[in-house]
Amino acid sequence: MKDKYEELKGQARKALENAYSPYSNIKIGAAVLGASGKIYTGANIENASFGATICAERTAIVKAVSEKEQNISAIAITGDISDYAFPCGICRQVMSEFMQKDALIFVSGNNREWKQFLLEELLPHSFDFYASKKED
């Protein structure tokens, strides 16, 4: 599995080339590993109407889900930034919809060093629609 994670990280770094970021000039690339073993990539896509911007993580997840891959086991995120490319809050919540709490999240930046986390570490109390509907 280690080789698959290295491939995932490499695909995330390659996805940086596809970023469209004329406003922030920050490029982010992401790659998700589906339960099937297939890797899906995404890059951030900015918009003049900033609310229409989509992060690389969500681009990769949407690509996977649109191909019927609804169980994601890992994600790698990297950027052309000096710090690590951690996912924003919206992306963390979207991850919780398609990833288990023990799913792996790899983050990197310009230094090319990778840190590894579990989804539960980055989003310990995610919103759960069905749990919110339970009656006491």
Tab-separated table of C-alpha atoms in Angstrom:
chain	number	residue	atom	x	y	z
A	1	MET	CA	0.000	0.000	0.000
A	2	LYS	CA	2.971	2.294	0.607
A	3	ASP	CA	3.637	2.399	-3.154
A	4	LYS	CA	0.022	3.421	-3.793
A	5	TYR	CA	0.362	6.292	-1.297
A	6	GLU	CA	3.558	7.446	-3.006
A	7	GLU	CA	1.717	7.372	-6.338
A	8	LEU	CA	-1.131	9.350	-4.747
A	9	LYS	CA	1.298	12.029	-3.548
A	10	GLY	CA	2.936	12.204	-6.970
A	11	GLN	CA	-0.429	12.611	-8.675
A	12	ALA	CA	-1.349	15.441	-6.279
A	13	ARG	CA	1.889	17.239	-7.107
A	14	LYS	CA	1.241	16.744	-10.836
A	15	ALA	CA	-2.296	18.150	-10.449
A	16	LEU	CA	-0.747	21.504	-9.432
A	17	GLU	CA	-0.086	22.087	-13.139
A	18	ASN	CA	-3.848	22.239	-13.769
A	19	ALA	CA	-4.663	24.892	-11.157
A	20	TYR	CA	-6.453	28.037	-12.311
A	21	SER	CA	-5.568	30.704	-9.767
A	22	PRO	CA	-5.285	34.139	-11.429
A	23	TYR	CA	-6.438	35.976	-8.279
A	24	SER	CA	-4.450	34.428	-5.442
A	25	ASN	CA	-1.658	32.940	-7.567
A	26	ILE	CA	-1.696	29.996	-5.153
A	27	LYS	CA	-1.790	26.609	-6.832
A	28	ILE	CA	-3.129	23.589	-4.973
A	29	GLY	CA	-3.286	20.021	-6.234
A	30	ALA	CA	-5.058	17.046	-4.710
A	31	ALA	CA	-5.467	13.360	-5.424
A	32	VAL	CA	-7.902	10.936	-3.817
A	33	LEU	CA	-7.605	7.174	-3.601
A	34	GLY	CA	-10.876	5.355	-4.091
A	35	ALA	CA	-11.696	2.017	-2.493
A	36	SER	CA	-11.392	0.537	-5.994
A	37	GLY	CA	-7.711	1.532	-6.049
A	38	LYS	CA	-8.263	4.204	-8.698
A	39	ILE	CA	-6.785	7.683	-8.200
A	40	TYR	CA	-8.696	10.866	-9.091
A	41	THR	CA	-6.998	14.265	-9.216
A	42	GLY	CA	-8.128	17.841	-8.856
A	43	ALA	CA	-6.762	21.374	-8.760
A	44	ASN	CA	-8.116	24.603	-7.320
A	45	ILE	CA	-10.234	26.602	-9.750
A	46	GLU	CA	-10.737	30.242	-8.818
A	47	ASN	CA	-13.485	32.555	-10.005
A	48	ALA	CA	-13.864	36.337	-9.989
A	49	SER	CA	-16.917	35.718	-7.818
A	50	PHE	CA	-14.837	34.225	-4.996
A	51	GLY	CA	-17.719	32.168	-3.612
A	52	ALA	CA	-17.722	30.189	-6.871
A	53	THR	CA	-14.116	29.099	-6.333
A	54	ILE	CA	-13.644	25.371	-5.762
A	55	CYS	CA	-10.737	23.894	-3.847
A	56	ALA	CA	-8.528	21.140	-5.251
A	57	GLU	CA	-9.752	18.671	-2.630
A	58	ARG	CA	-13.388	19.106	-3.589
A	59	THR	CA	-12.522	19.003	-7.297
A	60	ALA	CA	-10.881	15.592	-6.822
A	61	ILE	CA	-13.698	14.295	-4.604
A	62	VAL	CA	-16.408	15.471	-7.017
A	63	LYS	CA	-14.545	13.843	-9.893
A	64	ALA	CA	-14.393	10.546	-7.967
A	65	VAL	CA	-18.032	10.646	-6.865
A	66	SER	CA	-19.205	11.522	-10.386
A	67	GLU	CA	-17.490	8.305	-11.505
A	68	LYS	CA	-19.419	6.288	-8.848
A	69	GLU	CA	-16.452	6.159	-6.440
A	70	GLN	CA	-18.152	7.093	-3.175
A	71	ASN	CA	-15.717	5.515	-0.710
A	72	ILE	CA	-12.409	7.371	-0.541
A	73	SER	CA	-9.648	5.856	1.561
A	74	ALA	CA	-6.973	8.579	1.331
A	75	ILE	CA	-6.253	12.044	-0.024
A	76	ALA	CA	-2.993	13.869	-0.748
A	77	ILE	CA	-2.956	17.678	-0.899
A	78	THR	CA	-0.036	19.861	-1.904
A	79	GLY	CA	0.535	23.440	-2.938
A	80	ASP	CA	3.058	25.978	-4.101
A	81	ILE	CA	3.034	27.544	-0.645
A	82	SER	CA	5.660	27.725	2.071
A	83	ASP	CA	3.490	25.983	4.671
A	84	TYR	CA	1.605	22.709	4.462
A	85	ALA	CA	-1.542	22.737	2.307
A	86	PHE	CA	-4.148	21.874	4.919
A	87	PRO	CA	-7.763	21.540	3.732
A	88	CYS	CA	-10.223	24.308	4.568
A	89	GLY	CA	-13.251	23.663	6.779
A	90	ILE	CA	-15.648	23.138	3.877
A	91	CYS	CA	-13.317	20.569	2.314
A	92	ARG	CA	-12.954	18.776	5.654
A	93	GLN	CA	-16.733	18.500	5.921
A	94	VAL	CA	-17.019	17.217	2.333
A	95	MET	CA	-14.292	14.674	3.108
A	96	SER	CA	-16.337	13.438	6.067
A	97	GLU	CA	-19.186	12.618	3.663
A	98	PHE	CA	-17.067	10.252	1.562
A	99	MET	CA	-14.231	9.168	3.889
A	100	GLN	CA	-14.161	7.175	7.110
A	101	LYS	CA	-12.817	8.820	10.264
A	102	ASP	CA	-9.618	6.758	9.985
A	103	ALA	CA	-8.982	7.754	6.342
A	104	LEU	CA	-5.489	9.074	5.665
A	105	ILE	CA	-4.795	12.688	4.746
A	106	PHE	CA	-1.331	13.591	3.443
A	107	VAL	CA	-0.364	17.283	3.247
A	108	SER	CA	2.688	18.978	1.766
A	109	GLY	CA	3.962	22.318	0.519
A	110	ASN	CA	6.976	23.713	-1.302
A	111	ASN	CA	9.353	21.860	1.001
A	112	ARG	CA	8.010	18.590	-0.460
A	113	GLU	CA	7.909	16.991	2.980
A	114	TRP	CA	4.684	15.160	3.737
A	115	LYS	CA	2.772	15.008	7.006
A	116	GLN	CA	0.111	12.380	7.625
A	117	PHE	CA	-3.128	12.732	9.586
A	118	LEU	CA	-6.377	10.879	10.076
A	119	LEU	CA	-9.559	12.650	9.018
A	120	GLU	CA	-10.751	12.434	12.620
A	121	GLU	CA	-7.699	14.458	13.709
A	122	LEU	CA	-8.473	17.302	11.301
A	123	LEU	CA	-12.246	17.244	11.830
A	124	PRO	CA	-12.984	15.631	15.202
A	125	HIS	CA	-16.656	16.650	15.419
A	126	SER	CA	-17.987	16.647	11.879
A	127	PHE	CA	-21.605	17.447	11.159
A	128	ASP	CA	-23.653	14.282	10.608
A	129	PHE	CA	-27.083	14.893	9.088
A	130	TYR	CA	-28.517	11.596	10.301
A	131	ALA	CA	-27.125	11.961	13.818
A	132	SER	CA	-28.686	15.432	13.995
A	133	LYS	CA	-32.105	13.897	13.231
A	134	LYS	CA	-31.982	11.330	16.051
A	135	GLU	CA	-34.382	11.934	18.885
A	136	ASP	CA	-33.323	11.499	22.495
